[in-house]
Coordinates of C-alpha atoms in Angstrom, one line a residue:
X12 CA 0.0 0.0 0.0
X13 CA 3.0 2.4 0.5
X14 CA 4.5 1.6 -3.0
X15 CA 1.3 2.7 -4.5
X16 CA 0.5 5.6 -2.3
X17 CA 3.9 7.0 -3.5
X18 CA 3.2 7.6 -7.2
X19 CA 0.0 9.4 -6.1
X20 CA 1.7 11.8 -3.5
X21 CA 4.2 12.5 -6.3
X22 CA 1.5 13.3 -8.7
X23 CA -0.4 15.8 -5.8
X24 CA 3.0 17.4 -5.4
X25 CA 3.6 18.1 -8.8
X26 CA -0.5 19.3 -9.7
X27 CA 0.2 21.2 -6.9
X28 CA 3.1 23.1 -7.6
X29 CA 2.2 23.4 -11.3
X30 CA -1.2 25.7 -10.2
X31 CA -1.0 27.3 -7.2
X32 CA 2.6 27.1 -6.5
X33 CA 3.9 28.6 -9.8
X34 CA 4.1 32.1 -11.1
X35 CA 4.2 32.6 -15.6
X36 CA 5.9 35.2 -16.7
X37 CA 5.6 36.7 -20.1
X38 CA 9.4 37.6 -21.2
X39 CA 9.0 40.5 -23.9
X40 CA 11.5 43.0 -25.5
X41 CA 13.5 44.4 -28.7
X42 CA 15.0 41.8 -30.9
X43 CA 18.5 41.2 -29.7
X44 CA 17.4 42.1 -26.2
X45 CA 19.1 38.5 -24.7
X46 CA 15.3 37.1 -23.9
X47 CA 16.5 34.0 -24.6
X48 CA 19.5 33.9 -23.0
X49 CA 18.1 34.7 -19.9
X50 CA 15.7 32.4 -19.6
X51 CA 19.0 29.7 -20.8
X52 CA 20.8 31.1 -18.1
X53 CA 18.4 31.6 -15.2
X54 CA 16.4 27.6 -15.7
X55 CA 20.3 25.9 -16.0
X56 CA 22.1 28.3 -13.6
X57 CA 24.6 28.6 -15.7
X58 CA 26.6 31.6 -17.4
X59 CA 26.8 32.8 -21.3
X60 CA 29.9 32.5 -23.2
X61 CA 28.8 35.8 -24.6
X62 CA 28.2 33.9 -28.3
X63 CA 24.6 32.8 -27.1
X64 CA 25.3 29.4 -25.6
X65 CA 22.4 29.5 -23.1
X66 CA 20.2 30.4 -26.1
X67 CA 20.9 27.4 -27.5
X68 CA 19.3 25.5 -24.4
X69 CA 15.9 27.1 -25.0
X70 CA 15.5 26.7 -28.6
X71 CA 13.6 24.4 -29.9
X72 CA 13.4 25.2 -33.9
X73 CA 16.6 25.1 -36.5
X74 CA 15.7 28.3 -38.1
X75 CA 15.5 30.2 -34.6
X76 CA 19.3 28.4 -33.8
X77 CA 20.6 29.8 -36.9
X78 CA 19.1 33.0 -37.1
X79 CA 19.2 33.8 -33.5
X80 CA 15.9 35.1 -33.4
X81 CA 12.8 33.9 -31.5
X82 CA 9.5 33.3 -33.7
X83 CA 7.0 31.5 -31.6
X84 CA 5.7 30.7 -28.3
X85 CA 7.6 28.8 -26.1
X86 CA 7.4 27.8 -22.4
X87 CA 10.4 26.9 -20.4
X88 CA 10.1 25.8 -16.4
X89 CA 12.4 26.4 -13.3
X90 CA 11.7 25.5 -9.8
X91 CA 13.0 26.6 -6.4
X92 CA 14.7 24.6 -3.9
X93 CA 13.8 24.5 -0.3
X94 CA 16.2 27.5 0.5
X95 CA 14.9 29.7 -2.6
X96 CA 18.2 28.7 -4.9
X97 CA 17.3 27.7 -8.2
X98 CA 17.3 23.9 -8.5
X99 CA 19.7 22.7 -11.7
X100 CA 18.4 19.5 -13.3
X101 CA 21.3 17.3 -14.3
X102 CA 21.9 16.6 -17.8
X103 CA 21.4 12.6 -17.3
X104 CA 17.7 13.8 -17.5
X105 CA 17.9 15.3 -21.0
X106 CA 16.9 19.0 -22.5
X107 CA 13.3 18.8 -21.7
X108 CA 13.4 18.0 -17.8
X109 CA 10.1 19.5 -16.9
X110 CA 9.1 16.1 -14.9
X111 CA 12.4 16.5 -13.1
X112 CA 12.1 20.0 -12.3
X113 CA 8.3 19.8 -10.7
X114 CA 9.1 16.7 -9.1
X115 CA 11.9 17.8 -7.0
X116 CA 10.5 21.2 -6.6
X117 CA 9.8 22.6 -3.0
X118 CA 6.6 24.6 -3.3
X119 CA 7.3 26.9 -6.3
X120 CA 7.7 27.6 -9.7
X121 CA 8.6 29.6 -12.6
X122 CA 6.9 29.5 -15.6
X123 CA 9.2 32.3 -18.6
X124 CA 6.9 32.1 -21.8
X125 CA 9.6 33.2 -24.6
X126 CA 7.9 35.3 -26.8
X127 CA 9.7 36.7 -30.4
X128 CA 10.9 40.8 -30.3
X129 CA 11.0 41.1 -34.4
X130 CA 8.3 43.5 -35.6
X131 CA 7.8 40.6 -37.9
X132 CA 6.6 38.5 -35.7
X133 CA 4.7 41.0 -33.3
X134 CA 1.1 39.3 -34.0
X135 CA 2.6 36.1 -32.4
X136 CA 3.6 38.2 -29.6
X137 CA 0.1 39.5 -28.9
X138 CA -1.1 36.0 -29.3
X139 CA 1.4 34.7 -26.8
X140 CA 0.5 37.8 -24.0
X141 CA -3.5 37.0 -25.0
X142 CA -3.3 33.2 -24.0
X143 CA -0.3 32.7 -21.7
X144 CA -2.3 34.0 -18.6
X145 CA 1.0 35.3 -17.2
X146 CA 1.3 36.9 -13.7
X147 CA 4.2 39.4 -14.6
X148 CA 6.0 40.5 -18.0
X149 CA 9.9 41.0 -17.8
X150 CA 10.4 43.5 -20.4
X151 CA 14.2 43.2 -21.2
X152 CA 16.1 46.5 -22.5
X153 CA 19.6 45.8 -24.4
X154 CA 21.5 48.6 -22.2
X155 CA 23.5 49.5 -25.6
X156 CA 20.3 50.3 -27.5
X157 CA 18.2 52.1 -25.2
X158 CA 14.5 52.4 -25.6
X159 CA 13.3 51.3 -29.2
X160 CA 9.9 51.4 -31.1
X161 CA 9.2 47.9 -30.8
X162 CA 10.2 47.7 -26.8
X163 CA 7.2 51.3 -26.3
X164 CA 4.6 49.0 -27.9
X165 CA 5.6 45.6 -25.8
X166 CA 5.3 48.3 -22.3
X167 CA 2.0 50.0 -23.8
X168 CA 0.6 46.2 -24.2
X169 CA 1.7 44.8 -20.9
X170 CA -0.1 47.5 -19.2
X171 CA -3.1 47.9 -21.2
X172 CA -3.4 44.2 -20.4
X173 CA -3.3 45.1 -16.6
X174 CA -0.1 43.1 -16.1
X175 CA 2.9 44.3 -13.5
X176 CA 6.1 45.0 -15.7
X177 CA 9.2 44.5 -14.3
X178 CA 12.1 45.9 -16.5
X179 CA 15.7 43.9 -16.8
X180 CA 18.3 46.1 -18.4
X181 CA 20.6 43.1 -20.2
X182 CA 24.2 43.5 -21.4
X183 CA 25.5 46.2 -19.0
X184 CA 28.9 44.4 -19.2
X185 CA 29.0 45.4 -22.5
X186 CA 27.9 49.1 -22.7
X187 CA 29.9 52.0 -21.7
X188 CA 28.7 54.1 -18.6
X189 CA 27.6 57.5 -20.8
X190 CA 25.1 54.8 -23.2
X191 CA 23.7 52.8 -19.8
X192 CA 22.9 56.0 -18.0
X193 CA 20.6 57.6 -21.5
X194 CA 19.0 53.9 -21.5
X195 CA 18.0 54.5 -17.8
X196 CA 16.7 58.0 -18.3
X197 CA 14.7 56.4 -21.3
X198 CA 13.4 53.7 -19.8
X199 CA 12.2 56.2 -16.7
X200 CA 10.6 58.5 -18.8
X201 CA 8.7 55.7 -20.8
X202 CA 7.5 54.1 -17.4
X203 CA 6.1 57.9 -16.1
X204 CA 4.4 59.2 -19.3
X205 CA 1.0 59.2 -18.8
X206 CA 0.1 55.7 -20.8
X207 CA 1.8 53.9 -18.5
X208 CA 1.8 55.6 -15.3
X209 CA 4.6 53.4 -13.1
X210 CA 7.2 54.9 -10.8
X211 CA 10.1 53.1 -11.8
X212 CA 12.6 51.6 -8.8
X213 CA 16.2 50.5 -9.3
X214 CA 17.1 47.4 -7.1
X215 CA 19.9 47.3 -5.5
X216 CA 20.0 44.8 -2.8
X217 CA 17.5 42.6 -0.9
X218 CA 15.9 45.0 0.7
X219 CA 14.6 46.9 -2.6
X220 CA 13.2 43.4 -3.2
X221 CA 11.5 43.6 -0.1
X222 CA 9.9 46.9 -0.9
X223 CA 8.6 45.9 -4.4
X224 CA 7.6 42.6 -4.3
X225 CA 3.9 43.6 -3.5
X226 CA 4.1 47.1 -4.5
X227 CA 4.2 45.9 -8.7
X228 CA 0.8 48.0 -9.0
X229 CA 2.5 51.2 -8.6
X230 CA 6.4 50.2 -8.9
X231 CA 8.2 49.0 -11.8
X232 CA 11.5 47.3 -10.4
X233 CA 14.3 47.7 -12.7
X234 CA 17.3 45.4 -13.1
X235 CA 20.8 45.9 -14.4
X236 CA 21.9 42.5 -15.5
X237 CA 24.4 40.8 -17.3
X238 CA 23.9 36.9 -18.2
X239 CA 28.0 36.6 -19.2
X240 CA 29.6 37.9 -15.3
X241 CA 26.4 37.3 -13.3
X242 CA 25.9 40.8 -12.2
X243 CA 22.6 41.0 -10.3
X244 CA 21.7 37.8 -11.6
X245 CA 20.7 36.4 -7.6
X246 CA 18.8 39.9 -7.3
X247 CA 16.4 38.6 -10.3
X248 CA 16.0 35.1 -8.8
X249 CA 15.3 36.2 -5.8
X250 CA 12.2 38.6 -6.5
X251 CA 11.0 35.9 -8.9
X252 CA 10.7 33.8 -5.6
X253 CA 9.0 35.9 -3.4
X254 CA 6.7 37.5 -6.3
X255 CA 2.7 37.1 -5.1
X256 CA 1.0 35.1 -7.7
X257 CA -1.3 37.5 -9.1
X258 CA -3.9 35.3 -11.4
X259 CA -5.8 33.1 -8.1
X260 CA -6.7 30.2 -10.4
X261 CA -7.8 28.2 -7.1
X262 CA -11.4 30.9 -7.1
X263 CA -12.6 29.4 -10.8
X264 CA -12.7 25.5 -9.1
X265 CA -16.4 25.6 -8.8
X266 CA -16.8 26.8 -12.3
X267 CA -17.6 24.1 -15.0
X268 CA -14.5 22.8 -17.3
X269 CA -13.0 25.0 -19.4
X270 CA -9.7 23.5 -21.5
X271 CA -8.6 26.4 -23.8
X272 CA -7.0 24.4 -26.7
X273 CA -4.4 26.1 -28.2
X274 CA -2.1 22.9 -30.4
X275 CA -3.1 20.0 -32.0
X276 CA -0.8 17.1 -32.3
X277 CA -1.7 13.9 -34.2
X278 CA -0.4 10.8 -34.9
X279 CA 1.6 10.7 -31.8
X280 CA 3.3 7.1 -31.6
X281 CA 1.0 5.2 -29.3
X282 CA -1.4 7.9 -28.2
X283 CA -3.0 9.3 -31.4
X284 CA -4.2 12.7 -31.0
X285 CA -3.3 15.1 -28.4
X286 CA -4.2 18.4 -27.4
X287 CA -2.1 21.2 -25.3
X288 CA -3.9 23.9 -23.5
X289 CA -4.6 25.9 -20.6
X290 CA -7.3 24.9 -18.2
X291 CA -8.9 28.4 -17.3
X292 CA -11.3 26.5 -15.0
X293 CA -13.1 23.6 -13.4
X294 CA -11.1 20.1 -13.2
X295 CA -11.5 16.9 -15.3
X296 CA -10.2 13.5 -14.5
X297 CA -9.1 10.7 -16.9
X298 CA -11.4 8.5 -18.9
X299 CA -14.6 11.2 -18.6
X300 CA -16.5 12.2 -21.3
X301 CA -15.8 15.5 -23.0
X302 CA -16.8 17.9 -25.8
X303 CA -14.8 19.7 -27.9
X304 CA -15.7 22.6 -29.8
X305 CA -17.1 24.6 -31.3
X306 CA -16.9 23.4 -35.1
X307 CA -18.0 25.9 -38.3
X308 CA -21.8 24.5 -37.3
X309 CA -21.7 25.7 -33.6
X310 CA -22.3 22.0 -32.8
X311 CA -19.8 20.1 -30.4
X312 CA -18.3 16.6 -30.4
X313 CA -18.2 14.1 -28.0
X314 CA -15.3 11.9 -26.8
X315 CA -12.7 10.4 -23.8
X316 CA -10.3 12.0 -22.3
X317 CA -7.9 8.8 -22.7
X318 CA -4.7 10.4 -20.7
X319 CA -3.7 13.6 -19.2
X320 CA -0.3 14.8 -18.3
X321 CA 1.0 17.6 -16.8
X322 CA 4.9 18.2 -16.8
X323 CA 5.6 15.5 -18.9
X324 CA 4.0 13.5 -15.9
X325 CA 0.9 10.9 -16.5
X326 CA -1.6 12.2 -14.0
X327 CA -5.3 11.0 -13.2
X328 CA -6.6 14.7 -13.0
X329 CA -6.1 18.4 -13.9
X330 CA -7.5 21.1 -12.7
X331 CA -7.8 25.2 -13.1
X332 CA -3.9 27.0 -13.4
X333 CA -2.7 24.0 -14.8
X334 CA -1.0 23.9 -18.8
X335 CA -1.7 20.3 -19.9
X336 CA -1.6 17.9 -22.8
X337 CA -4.8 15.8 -23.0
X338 CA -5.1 12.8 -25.0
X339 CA -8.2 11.6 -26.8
X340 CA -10.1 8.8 -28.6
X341 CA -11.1 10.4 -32.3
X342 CA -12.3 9.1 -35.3
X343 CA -10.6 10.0 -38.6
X344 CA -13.9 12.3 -39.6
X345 CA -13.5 14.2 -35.7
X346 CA -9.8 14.4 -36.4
X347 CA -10.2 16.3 -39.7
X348 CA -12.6 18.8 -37.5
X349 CA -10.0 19.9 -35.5
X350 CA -8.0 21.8 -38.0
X351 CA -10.0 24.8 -36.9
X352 CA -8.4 27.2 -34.1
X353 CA -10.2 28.5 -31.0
X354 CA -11.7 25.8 -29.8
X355 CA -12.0 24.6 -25.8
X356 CA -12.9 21.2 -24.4
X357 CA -16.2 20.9 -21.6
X358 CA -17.3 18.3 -20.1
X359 CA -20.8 18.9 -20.9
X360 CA -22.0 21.7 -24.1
X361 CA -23.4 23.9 -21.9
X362 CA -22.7 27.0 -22.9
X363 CA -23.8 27.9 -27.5
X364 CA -21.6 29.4 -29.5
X365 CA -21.6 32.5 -29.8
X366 CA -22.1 34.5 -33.5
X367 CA -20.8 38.0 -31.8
X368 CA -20.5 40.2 -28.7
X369 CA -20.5 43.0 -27.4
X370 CA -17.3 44.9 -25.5
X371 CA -16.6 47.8 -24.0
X372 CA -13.4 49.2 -25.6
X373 CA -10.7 51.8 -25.5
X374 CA -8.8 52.8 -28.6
X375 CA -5.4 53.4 -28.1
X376 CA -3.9 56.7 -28.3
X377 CA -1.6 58.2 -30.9
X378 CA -2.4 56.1 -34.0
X379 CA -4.4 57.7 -36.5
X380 CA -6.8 54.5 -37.7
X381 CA -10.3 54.8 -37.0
X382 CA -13.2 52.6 -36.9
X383 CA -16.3 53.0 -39.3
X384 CA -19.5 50.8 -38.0
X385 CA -20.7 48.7 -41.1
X386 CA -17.2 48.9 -42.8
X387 CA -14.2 47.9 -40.4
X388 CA -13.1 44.4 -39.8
X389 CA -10.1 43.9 -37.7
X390 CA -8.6 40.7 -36.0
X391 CA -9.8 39.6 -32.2
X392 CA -7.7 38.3 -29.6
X393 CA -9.3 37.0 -27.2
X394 CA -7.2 34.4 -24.9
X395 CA -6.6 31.6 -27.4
X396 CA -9.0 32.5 -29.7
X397 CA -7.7 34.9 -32.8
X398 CA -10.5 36.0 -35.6
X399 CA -11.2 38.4 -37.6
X400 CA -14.2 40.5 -36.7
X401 CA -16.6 43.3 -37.9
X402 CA -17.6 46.4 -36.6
X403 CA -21.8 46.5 -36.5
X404 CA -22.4 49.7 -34.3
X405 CA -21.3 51.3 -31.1
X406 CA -22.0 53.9 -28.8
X407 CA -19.3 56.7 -27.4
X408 CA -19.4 55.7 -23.8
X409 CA -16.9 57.9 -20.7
X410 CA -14.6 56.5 -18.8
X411 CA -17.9 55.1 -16.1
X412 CA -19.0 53.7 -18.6
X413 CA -22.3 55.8 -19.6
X414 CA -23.5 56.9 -22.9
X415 CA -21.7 60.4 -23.9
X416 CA -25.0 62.9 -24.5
X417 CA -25.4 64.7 -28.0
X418 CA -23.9 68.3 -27.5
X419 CA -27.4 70.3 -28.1
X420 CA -25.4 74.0 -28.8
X421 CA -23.6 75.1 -31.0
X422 CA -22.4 74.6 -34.8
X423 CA -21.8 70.5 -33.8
X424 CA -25.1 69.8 -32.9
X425 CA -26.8 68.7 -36.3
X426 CA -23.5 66.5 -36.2
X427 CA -24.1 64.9 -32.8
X428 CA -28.1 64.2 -33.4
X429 CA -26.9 61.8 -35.8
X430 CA -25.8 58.3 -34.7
X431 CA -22.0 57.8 -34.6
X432 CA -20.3 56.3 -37.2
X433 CA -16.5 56.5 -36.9
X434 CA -14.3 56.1 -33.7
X435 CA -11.1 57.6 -33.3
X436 CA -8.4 56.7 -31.6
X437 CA -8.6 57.6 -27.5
X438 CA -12.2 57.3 -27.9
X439 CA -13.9 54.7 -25.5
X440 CA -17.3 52.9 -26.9
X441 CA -19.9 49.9 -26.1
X442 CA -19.3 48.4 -29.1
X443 CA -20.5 45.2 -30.9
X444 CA -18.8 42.7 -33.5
X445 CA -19.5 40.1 -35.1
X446 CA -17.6 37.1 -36.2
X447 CA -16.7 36.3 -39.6
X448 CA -15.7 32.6 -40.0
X449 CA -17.8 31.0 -38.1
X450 CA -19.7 30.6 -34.1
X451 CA -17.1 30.7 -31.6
X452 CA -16.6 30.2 -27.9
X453 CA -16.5 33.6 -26.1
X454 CA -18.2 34.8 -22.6
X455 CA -19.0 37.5 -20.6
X456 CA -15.6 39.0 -18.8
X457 CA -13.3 37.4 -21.4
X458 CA -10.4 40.0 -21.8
X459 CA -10.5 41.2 -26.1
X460 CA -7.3 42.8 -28.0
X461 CA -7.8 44.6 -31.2
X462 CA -5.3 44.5 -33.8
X463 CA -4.9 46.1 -37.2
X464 CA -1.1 45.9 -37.9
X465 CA 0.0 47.1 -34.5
X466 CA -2.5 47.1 -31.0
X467 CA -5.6 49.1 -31.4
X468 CA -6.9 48.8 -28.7
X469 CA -8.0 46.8 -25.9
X470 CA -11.6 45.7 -23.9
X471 CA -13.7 43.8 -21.7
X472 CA -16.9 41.5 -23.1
X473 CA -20.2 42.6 -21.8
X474 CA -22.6 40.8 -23.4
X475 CA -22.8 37.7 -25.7
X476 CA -24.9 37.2 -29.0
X477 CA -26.2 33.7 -29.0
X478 CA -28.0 32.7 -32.3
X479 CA -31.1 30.9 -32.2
X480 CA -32.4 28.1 -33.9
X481 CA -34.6 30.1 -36.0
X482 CA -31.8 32.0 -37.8
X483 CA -30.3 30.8 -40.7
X484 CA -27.2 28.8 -40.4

C-alpha cells in the first residue's frame, strides 16, 4: 500500500506546484534584447559565453538556432529549492526535464513564456501575452540600444493588459557608462508618461526586493543585468521567488471545465491525438467524457479524455492553473474537425456558441486609424481565440461607462443628433462585433485585444450574441 501511495503523492506534489505554486511570466523586449539567453541562463544556472550558448538551451526550432531570433511561443520551467536557490536539473535527464524540475521542486515555480521581439513577428507576440495568462512581464532593455519602437509597444501592451512590468536592463557588461545611464533615463521617462503611469525603482539589494515585491501596481522594479559575469543575476531570482501570484486560479474551481485548446498534435506514436492547452477552469479527470468545440456548425463533439499529463507527468486529474496535454479517442472524420483554431474542451456543451459580442473598448492613443461601423473588420484576440471581426455599431461611452449625450449647442449639434459612425483613436465605446468565419466560444468577462497591424486597442466582453435556432445557419 506504501509503493502505491507513492506515485499518487508525487503526482499531488507536482499538480500542486504546477497551479497554485507557480508564477508565468511573459518575457517581452526588442529583438537582440538577450530574452532567450536569460531564460537559458536563469532555468540551468549557468553563465553565457557571450556567443549565445544559453540560447541554445531554449531553442527548440533550427531556423530560430541559426538566425538567433525567437519566432514563436515557447514555455520553459524552473523550480525553487527548499532554501529559494534555483534547483539545476542534471543533464542525465535530457533537454526537456520538466518532470524532473516539478518533481523535485519545494513549493514553487517559474513558468518564462519566450515570446519573439521582431516587428515581424509581433502578431505572435500579442497572441502569446492574450493566451499565456501570465502573472508578470519582464520586459528586457539591451542597455547598448536604449529604448526602441518595438520595446514602447511591448510596455503599452503589458499594461493595457493590466499586467505588472518589471524591466531587466541586459548586457550592462558590454555598454559604456555614458550609453547605460541615456538607457535609464529612457526607460524612466517611458514608465512615467501618462500611458503607462509606473514609478520606476532601481534594485539594489535585498531589501529593494522587499519593498517591491507587492508594491508591482505602482512600482516597476528595474534590473541591471548581465547573463555573461552574473551581475545581479541572484537579485532577479530572488524577486522571482517571493513574487505574489497574481492570477488566483484556485477561485474558478467551482466553475464548469473549461480546456482552452491552443495545439493540435496527431499521430503521436501510441497515443494518437493530443491536445495542449490551458485549463482556465473547473477540473476533469481521466477517462470522462468530453466535448470539444465549437466546429463551423456551432455544434460540439463528443469523446474520452484517454490520458492527461502535466509536466511531462501521466496524471489522473487536472484542474484550473494547470498547462496540460490531453489525449483523446477520435475518429478519422473528428480528427479532420480539429484543423480549426479557438476551440476549448467541456465536459458537458453547456454554454452555445456565440455569433458575436458585445465589449466595451478603449482605442489606443496616438495612431491615427479609426473605426467605421458597417465597414471595419479587424482581428480579435481574445485568450486563445484569434479571428477576424466586424464592426456592426457602437455607442461613445466615458470612462464610467455611460452613454456620452449629443452636444445640443452650437455649430456640432446637427452633427451629434446623428448616430455615430466613426471612432477615433482615444475614444472609448460599447461596441459590438460580429464574427466572420464562423460561431465561436467567447463569454462574458473574457479580456479582447484589437489588432490592425499594430494594437488598437483593448476591452472587456459585456454581453454575448447567441443565435437561435430560428436564424439561418
Amino acid at each position: 500500500m506504501q509503493a502505491d501511495s507513492e506515485p499518487k503523492d508525487m503526482q499531488k506534489h507536482i499538480l500542486n506546484v504546477m497551479s497554485d505554486g507557480q508564477i508565468r511570466l511573459a518575457v517581452v523586449g526588442n529583438v537582440d534584447a538577450g530574452k532567450s539567453t536569460l531564460i537559458g541562463t536563469l532555468c540551468h544556472s549557468k553563465l553565457d559565453d557571450g556567443n549565445g550558448s544559453n540560447r541554445l538551451l531554449v531553442s527548440k526550432f533550427k531556423h530560430e538556432i541559426e538566425s538567433g531570433r525567437t519566432s514563436t511561443i515557447t514555455t520553459h520551467l524552473m523550480a525553487f529549492e527548499e532554501s529559494g536557490k534555483t534547483l539545476v536539473p542534471p543533464k542525465s535527464v535530457g533537454r526537456y526535464a520538466e518532470s524532473y524540475v516539478a518533481s523535485h521542486a519545494y513549493d514553487r515555480t517559474a513558468a518564462f513564456i519566450d515570446l519573439a521581439g521582431h516587428e515581424r513577428y509581433f502578431k505572435t507576440t500579442i497572441q502569446g501575452l492574450s493566451r499565456g495568462m501570465a502573472d508578470f512581464a519582464l520586459v528586457l532593455v539591451n542597455a547598448s540600444q536604449s529604448l526602441t519602437y518595438m520595446t514602447i509597444h511591448h510596455l503599452s501592451l503589458c499594461h493595457m493588459c493590466g499586467m505588472p512590468v518589471i524591466v531587466v536592463i541586459t548586457k550592462i557588461d558590454a555598454a559604456p557608462p555614458d550609453v547605460l545611464q541615456h538607457t535609464r533615463k529612457k526607460i524612466s521617462e517611458a514608465l512615467r508618461s501618462p500611458e503607462i503611469g509606473k514609478k520606476p525603482y532601481a534594485v539594489r539589494n535585498e531589501a529593494d526586493i522587499e519593498t517591491v515585491a507587492d508594491k508591482t501596481h505602482a512600482l516597476a522594479p528595474m534590473f541591471e543585468i548581465s547573463c555573461v559575469t552574473g551581475e545581479n543575476l541572484d537579485l532577479l531570482r530572488k524577486l522571482i521567488h517571493v513574487l505574489p501570484k497574481r492570477r488566483l486560479h484556485s477561485k474558478k474551481m467551482d466553475r464548469p471545465f473549461e480546456f482552452l485548446i491552443e495545439e493540435v498534435f496527431e499521430g503521436v506514436t501510441g497515443v494518437g491525438t493530443v491536445l495542449s492547452g490551458f485549463v482556465n477552469a473547473g477540473c476533469a479527470s481521466k477517462g470522462e467524457t468530453v466535448y470539444i468545440g465549437p466546429l463551423k456548425d456551432g455544434t460540439y463533439m463528443k469523446t474520452v479524455a484517454k490520458s492527461i499529463h502535466v509536466a511531462q507527468t501521466l496524471v489522473d486529474e487536472v484542474w484550473s492553473g494547470h498547462a496540460a496535454c490531453i489525449a483523446v479517442s477520435l475518429s478519422k472524420t473528428q480528427r479532420r474537425m480539429l484543423s480549426r483554431k479557438g476551440m476549448i474542451m467541456q465536459k458537458e456543451p453547456i454554454t452555445p456558441a456565440a455569433v458575436g459580442f458585445t465589449a466595451e473598448i478603449c482605442l489606443a492613443r496616438g495612431d491615427s486609424v479609426t473605426m467605421v461601423a458597417q465597414q471595419t473588420q479587424t482581428t480579435m484576440h481574445i485568450l486563445h481565440l484569434k479571428q477576424t471581426c466586424r464592426l456592426e455599431e457602437f455607442e461613445v461611452i466615458d470612462l464610467r461607462g455611460t452613454v456620452e449625450p449629443p452636444i445640443t449647442t452650437g455649430v456640432e449639434q446637427k452633427r451629434q443628433l446623428k448616430p455615430a459612425t466613426v471612432l477615433r483613436p482615444g475614444q472609448r465605446a460599447r461596441a459590438k462585433f460580429s464574427f466572420l468565419q464562423g460561431p465561436q466560444y467567447v463569454r462574458q468577462g473574457m479580456r479582447v485585444i484589437l489588432r490592425e497591424g499594430l494594437v488598437r486597442g483593448i476591452g472587456i466582453i459585456k454581453d454575448v450574441e447567441i443565435r437561435t435556432s430560428t436564424e439561418e445557419v
